[in-house]
Amino acid sequence: MAKTKICIVGSGNWGSAIAKIVGANVTKHSDKFEDKVTMYVYEEMVNGKKLTEIINEQHENVKYLPGHKLPATIVRIQTTKLHALKL
């Protein structure tokens, strides 16, 4: 049976909190889910750096969920309105 692919649309407080939970469950149930979770992020600058870069490098959303590390299974992708509409 094929593994289920998971994605999260949004990276604010709620999206980041869910990413933490989903990422842990994907790792725990690796027999059922693909090992990477895509997080669609609206690009914005935080202290002169792209939020997507911060999330990828630090595994933390320092703007919306500071102090909470996101699992390494979370992979961010910058999104545009057009791309989001194609989901």
N, CA and C atoms as an extended XYZ file, in Angstrom:
261
Properties=species:S:1:pos:R:3:atomname:S:1:resname:S:1:resid:I:1 pbc="F F F"
N         0.835       -1.179        0.000 N   MET     1
C         0.000        0.000        0.000 CA  MET     1
C         0.884        1.249        0.000 C   MET     1
N         0.508        2.242       -0.785 N   ALA     2
C         1.280        3.487       -0.872 CA  ALA     2
C         1.151        4.293        0.417 C   ALA     2
N         2.234        4.965        0.765 N   LYS     3
C         2.217        5.810        1.955 CA  LYS     3
C         1.469        7.105        1.662 C   LYS     3
N         0.814        7.630        2.669 N   THR     4
C         0.053        8.866        2.540 CA  THR     4
C         0.977       10.064        2.631 C   THR     4
N         0.763       11.019        1.736 N   LYS     5
C         1.547       12.254        1.738 CA  LYS     5
C         0.757       13.318        2.497 C   LYS     5
N         1.444       14.053        3.360 N   ILE     6
C         0.815       15.077        4.187 CA  ILE     6
C         1.389       16.443        3.823 C   ILE     6
N         0.519       17.459        3.810 N   CYS     7
C         0.998       18.831        3.663 CA  CYS     7
C         0.221       19.729        4.616 C   CYS     7
N         0.825       20.840        4.959 N   ILE     8
C         0.208       21.831        5.834 CA  ILE     8
C         0.196       23.146        5.068 C   ILE     8
N        -0.974       23.734        4.942 N   VAL     9
C        -1.100       25.014        4.255 CA  VAL     9
C        -1.161       26.095        5.321 C   VAL     9
N        -0.101       26.870        5.402 N   GLY    10
C        -0.018       27.935        6.392 CA  GLY    10
C         1.065       27.657        7.413 C   GLY    10
N         1.644       28.735        7.927 N   SER    11
C         2.744       28.576        8.883 CA  SER    11
C         2.647       29.574       10.028 C   SER    11
N         1.447       30.051       10.293 N   GLY    12
C         1.251       30.948       11.432 CA  GLY    12
C         1.265       30.151       12.726 C   GLY    12
N         0.644       30.678       13.769 N   ASN    13
C         0.621       29.981       15.060 CA  ASN    13
C         0.027       28.580       14.924 C   ASN    13
N        -1.160       28.520       14.323 N   TRP    14
C        -1.863       27.248       14.199 CA  TRP    14
C        -1.098       26.289       13.299 C   TRP    14
N        -0.680       26.755       12.125 N   GLY    15
C         0.034       25.894       11.186 CA  GLY    15
C         1.322       25.339       11.769 C   GLY    15
N         2.044       26.162       12.506 N   SER    16
C         3.303       25.719       13.115 CA  SER    16
C         3.059       24.728       14.247 C   SER    16
N         2.020       24.964       15.043 N   ALA    17
C         1.687       24.027       16.129 CA  ALA    17
C         1.265       22.676       15.557 C   ALA    17
N         0.442       22.711       14.521 N   ILE    18
C         0.020       21.467       13.874 CA  ILE    18
C         1.214       20.766       13.228 C   ILE    18
N         2.127       21.533       12.643 N   ALA    19
C         3.321       20.949       12.024 CA  ALA    19
C         4.137       20.167       13.045 C   ALA    19
N         4.233       20.697       14.238 N   LYS    20
C         4.978       20.011       15.299 CA  LYS    20
C         4.325       18.663       15.634 C   LYS    20
N         3.008       18.660       15.745 N   ILE    21
C         2.271       17.433       16.074 CA  ILE    21
C         2.307       16.448       14.911 C   ILE    21
N         2.008       16.936       13.716 N   VAL    22
C         1.985       16.075       12.530 CA  VAL    22
C         3.371       15.493       12.258 C   VAL    22
N         4.399       16.319       12.370 N   GLY    23
C         5.761       15.840       12.147 CA  GLY    23
C         6.135       14.697       13.075 C   GLY    23
N         5.749       14.814       14.335 N   ALA    24
C         6.030       13.747       15.306 CA  ALA    24
C         5.258       12.477       14.952 C   ALA    24
N         4.013       12.624       14.533 N   ASN    25
C         3.206       11.455       14.177 CA  ASN    25
C         3.680       10.785       12.896 C   ASN    25
N         4.167       11.564       11.953 N   VAL    26
C         4.715       10.991       10.720 CA  VAL    26
C         5.929       10.123       11.051 C   VAL    26
N         6.762       10.601       11.951 N   THR    27
C         7.932        9.824       12.368 CA  THR    27
C         7.502        8.555       13.104 C   THR    27
N         6.542        8.694       13.989 N   LYS    28
C         6.056        7.561       14.787 CA  LYS    28
C         5.401        6.490       13.909 C   LYS    28
N         4.710        6.911       12.874 N   HIS    29
C         3.983        5.984       12.000 CA  HIS    29
C         4.574        5.994       10.592 C   HIS    29
N         5.874        5.808       10.523 N   SER    30
C         6.591        5.885        9.242 CA  SER    30
C         6.164        4.804        8.254 C   SER    30
N         5.502        3.779        8.734 N   ASP    31
C         5.007        2.740        7.836 CA  ASP    31
C         3.769        3.191        7.060 C   ASP    31
N         3.110        4.255        7.533 N   LYS    32
C         1.872        4.720        6.905 CA  LYS    32
C         2.023        6.034        6.141 C   LYS    32
N         3.017        6.854        6.530 N   PHE    33
C         3.146        8.187        5.960 CA  PHE    33
C         4.510        8.385        5.305 C   PHE    33
N         4.527        9.204        4.232 N   GLU    34
C         5.804        9.603        3.647 CA  GLU    34
C         6.595       10.356        4.704 C   GLU    34
N         7.924       10.306        4.614 N   ASP    35
C         8.759       10.831        5.694 CA  ASP    35
C         8.946       12.342        5.688 C   ASP    35
N         8.439       13.049        4.694 N   LYS    36
C         8.538       14.509        4.653 CA  LYS    36
C         7.145       15.117        4.608 C   LYS    36
N         6.955       16.170        5.382 N   VAL    37
C         5.701       16.920        5.404 CA  VAL    37
C         5.981       18.290        4.801 C   VAL    37
N         5.253       18.636        3.766 N   THR    38
C         5.436       19.924        3.111 CA  THR    38
C         4.613       20.982        3.831 C   THR    38
N         5.261       22.086        4.171 N   MET    39
C         4.569       23.219        4.788 CA  MET    39
C         4.604       24.375        3.797 C   MET    39
N         3.439       24.818        3.387 N   TYR    40
C         3.354       25.958        2.475 CA  TYR    40
C         3.372       27.234        3.299 C   TYR    40
N         4.370       28.066        3.033 N   VAL    41
C         4.649       29.252        3.844 CA  VAL    41
C         4.474       30.513        3.006 C   VAL    41
N         3.740       31.478        3.533 N   TYR    42
C         3.678       32.796        2.913 CA  TYR    42
C         4.986       33.489        3.258 C   TYR    42
N         5.740       33.852        2.224 N   GLU    43
C         7.065       34.428        2.461 CA  GLU    43
C         6.975       35.809        3.087 C   GLU    43
N         7.740       36.001        4.126 N   GLU    44
C         7.864       37.315        4.758 CA  GLU    44
C         9.247       37.427        5.384 C   GLU    44
N         9.647       38.642        5.631 N   MET    45
C        10.962       38.906        6.199 CA  MET    45
C        10.851       39.041        7.720 C   MET    45
N        11.804       38.424        8.410 N   VAL    46
C        11.894       38.518        9.868 CA  VAL    46
C        13.330       38.908       10.190 C   VAL    46
N        13.515       40.076       10.748 N   ASN    47
C        14.852       40.588       11.061 CA  ASN    47
C        15.792       40.516        9.853 C   ASN    47
N        15.267       40.878        8.685 N   GLY    48
C        16.082       40.933        7.480 CA  GLY    48
C        16.339       39.600        6.800 C   GLY    48
N        15.679       38.538        7.243 N   LYS    49
C        15.889       37.216        6.666 CA  LYS    49
C        14.539       36.601        6.304 C   LYS    49
N        14.516       35.798        5.243 N   LYS    50
C        13.273       35.148        4.835 CA  LYS    50
C        12.835       34.135        5.892 C   LYS    50
N        11.543       34.163        6.206 N   LEU    51
C        11.003       33.229        7.196 CA  LEU    51
C        11.217       31.784        6.761 C   LEU    51
N        11.106       31.513        5.464 N   THR    52
C        11.319       30.150        4.978 CA  THR    52
C        12.741       29.664        5.261 C   THR    52
N        13.716       30.540        5.097 N   GLU    53
C        15.105       30.169        5.383 CA  GLU    53
C        15.294       29.890        6.873 C   GLU    53
N        14.688       30.715        7.705 N   ILE    54
C        14.800       30.521        9.155 CA  ILE    54
C        14.199       29.177        9.552 C   ILE    54
N        13.004       28.879        9.026 N   ILE    55
C        12.350       27.609        9.360 CA  ILE    55
C        13.209       26.434        8.908 C   ILE    55
N        13.765       26.488        7.705 N   ASN    56
C        14.595       25.386        7.215 CA  ASN    56
C        15.893       25.236        7.995 C   ASN    56
N        16.531       26.348        8.322 N   GLU    57
C        17.833       26.291        8.990 CA  GLU    57
C        17.721       26.012       10.487 C   GLU    57
N        16.769       26.653       11.151 N   GLN    58
C        16.654       26.537       12.606 CA  GLN    58
C        15.564       25.563       13.050 C   GLN    58
N        14.748       25.104       12.121 N   HIS    59
C        13.596       24.246       12.435 CA  HIS    59
C        12.723       24.879       13.515 C   HIS    59
N        12.509       26.185       13.361 N   GLU    60
C        11.693       26.929       14.319 CA  GLU    60
C        11.048       28.105       13.595 C   GLU    60
N         9.784       28.330       13.875 N   ASN    61
C         9.114       29.514       13.353 CA  ASN    61
C         9.257       30.599       14.415 C   ASN    61
N        10.304       31.381       14.282 N   VAL    62
C        10.665       32.364       15.315 CA  VAL    62
C         9.660       33.502       15.421 C   VAL    62
N         8.838       33.681       14.407 N   LYS    63
C         7.843       34.757       14.449 CA  LYS    63
C         6.534       34.303       15.090 C   LYS    63
N         6.033       33.146       14.712 N   TYR    64
C         4.703       32.726       15.137 CA  TYR    64
C         4.674       31.643       16.214 C   TYR    64
N         5.770       30.924       16.405 N   LEU    65
C         5.816       29.901       17.456 CA  LEU    65
C         7.240       29.816       18.016 C   LEU    65
N         7.731       30.933       18.555 N   PRO    66
C         9.112       30.953       19.059 CA  PRO    66
C         9.296       30.008       20.247 C   PRO    66
N        10.487       29.420       20.291 N   GLY    67
C        10.815       28.536       21.411 CA  GLY    67
C        10.384       27.098       21.218 C   GLY    67
N         9.779       26.780       20.082 N   HIS    68
C         9.322       25.416       19.811 CA  HIS    68
C         9.969       24.924       18.523 C   HIS    68
N        10.769       23.892       18.633 N   LYS    69
C        11.441       23.326       17.462 CA  LYS    69
C        10.461       22.479       16.655 C   LYS    69
N        10.543       22.614       15.333 N   LEU    70
C         9.747       21.794       14.436 CA  LEU    70
C        10.554       20.556       14.070 C   LEU    70
N         9.899       19.418       13.909 N   PRO    71
C        10.617       18.202       13.540 CA  PRO    71
C        11.329       18.354       12.195 C   PRO    71
N        12.396       17.617       12.015 N   ALA    72
C        13.162       17.665       10.763 CA  ALA    72
C        12.340       17.159        9.586 C   ALA    72
N        11.242       16.465        9.852 N   THR    73
C        10.377       15.969        8.776 CA  THR    73
C         9.621       17.097        8.082 C   THR    73
N         9.569       18.279        8.696 N   ILE    74
C         8.857       19.417        8.120 CA  ILE    74
C         9.756       20.117        7.110 C   ILE    74
N         9.281       20.211        5.883 N   VAL    75
C        10.014       20.880        4.815 CA  VAL    75
C         9.152       22.036        4.340 C   VAL    75
N         9.685       23.220        4.360 N   ARG    76
C         8.894       24.387        3.962 CA  ARG    76
C         9.022       24.614        2.468 C   ARG    76
N         7.983       25.165        1.907 N   ILE    77
C         7.999       25.612        0.523 CA  ILE    77
C         7.315       26.966        0.492 C   ILE    77
N         7.985       27.912       -0.118 N   GLN    78
C         7.371       29.232       -0.274 CA  GLN    78
C         6.186       29.089       -1.217 C   GLN    78
N         5.118       29.764       -0.925 N   THR    79
C         3.944       29.664       -1.773 CA  THR    79
C         3.533       31.019       -2.318 C   THR    79
N         2.903       30.975       -3.430 N   THR    80
C         2.313       32.174       -4.008 CA  THR    80
C         0.817       31.929       -4.098 C   THR    80
N         0.064       32.969       -4.320 N   LYS    81
C        -1.388       32.796       -4.434 CA  LYS    81
C        -1.732       31.826       -5.553 C   LYS    81
N        -1.046       31.930       -6.679 N   LEU    82
C        -1.321       31.050       -7.811 CA  LEU    82
C        -1.035       29.600       -7.450 C   LEU    82
N         0.071       29.338       -6.807 N   HIS    83
C         0.437       27.978       -6.421 CA  HIS    83
C        -0.576       27.417       -5.436 C   HIS    83
N        -0.989       28.224       -4.461 N   ALA    84
C        -1.959       27.773       -3.467 CA  ALA    84
C        -3.291       27.421       -4.125 C   ALA    84
N        -3.678       28.151       -5.145 N   LEU    85
C        -4.933       27.864       -5.836 CA  LEU    85
C        -4.890       26.537       -6.571 C   LEU    85
N        -3.703       26.086       -6.953 N   LYS    86
C        -3.564       24.821       -7.670 CA  LYS    86
C        -3.647       23.623       -6.736 C   LYS    86
N        -3.581       23.855       -5.430 N   LEU    87
C        -3.692       22.758       -4.478 CA  LEU    87
C        -5.068       22.164       -4.584 C   LEU    87
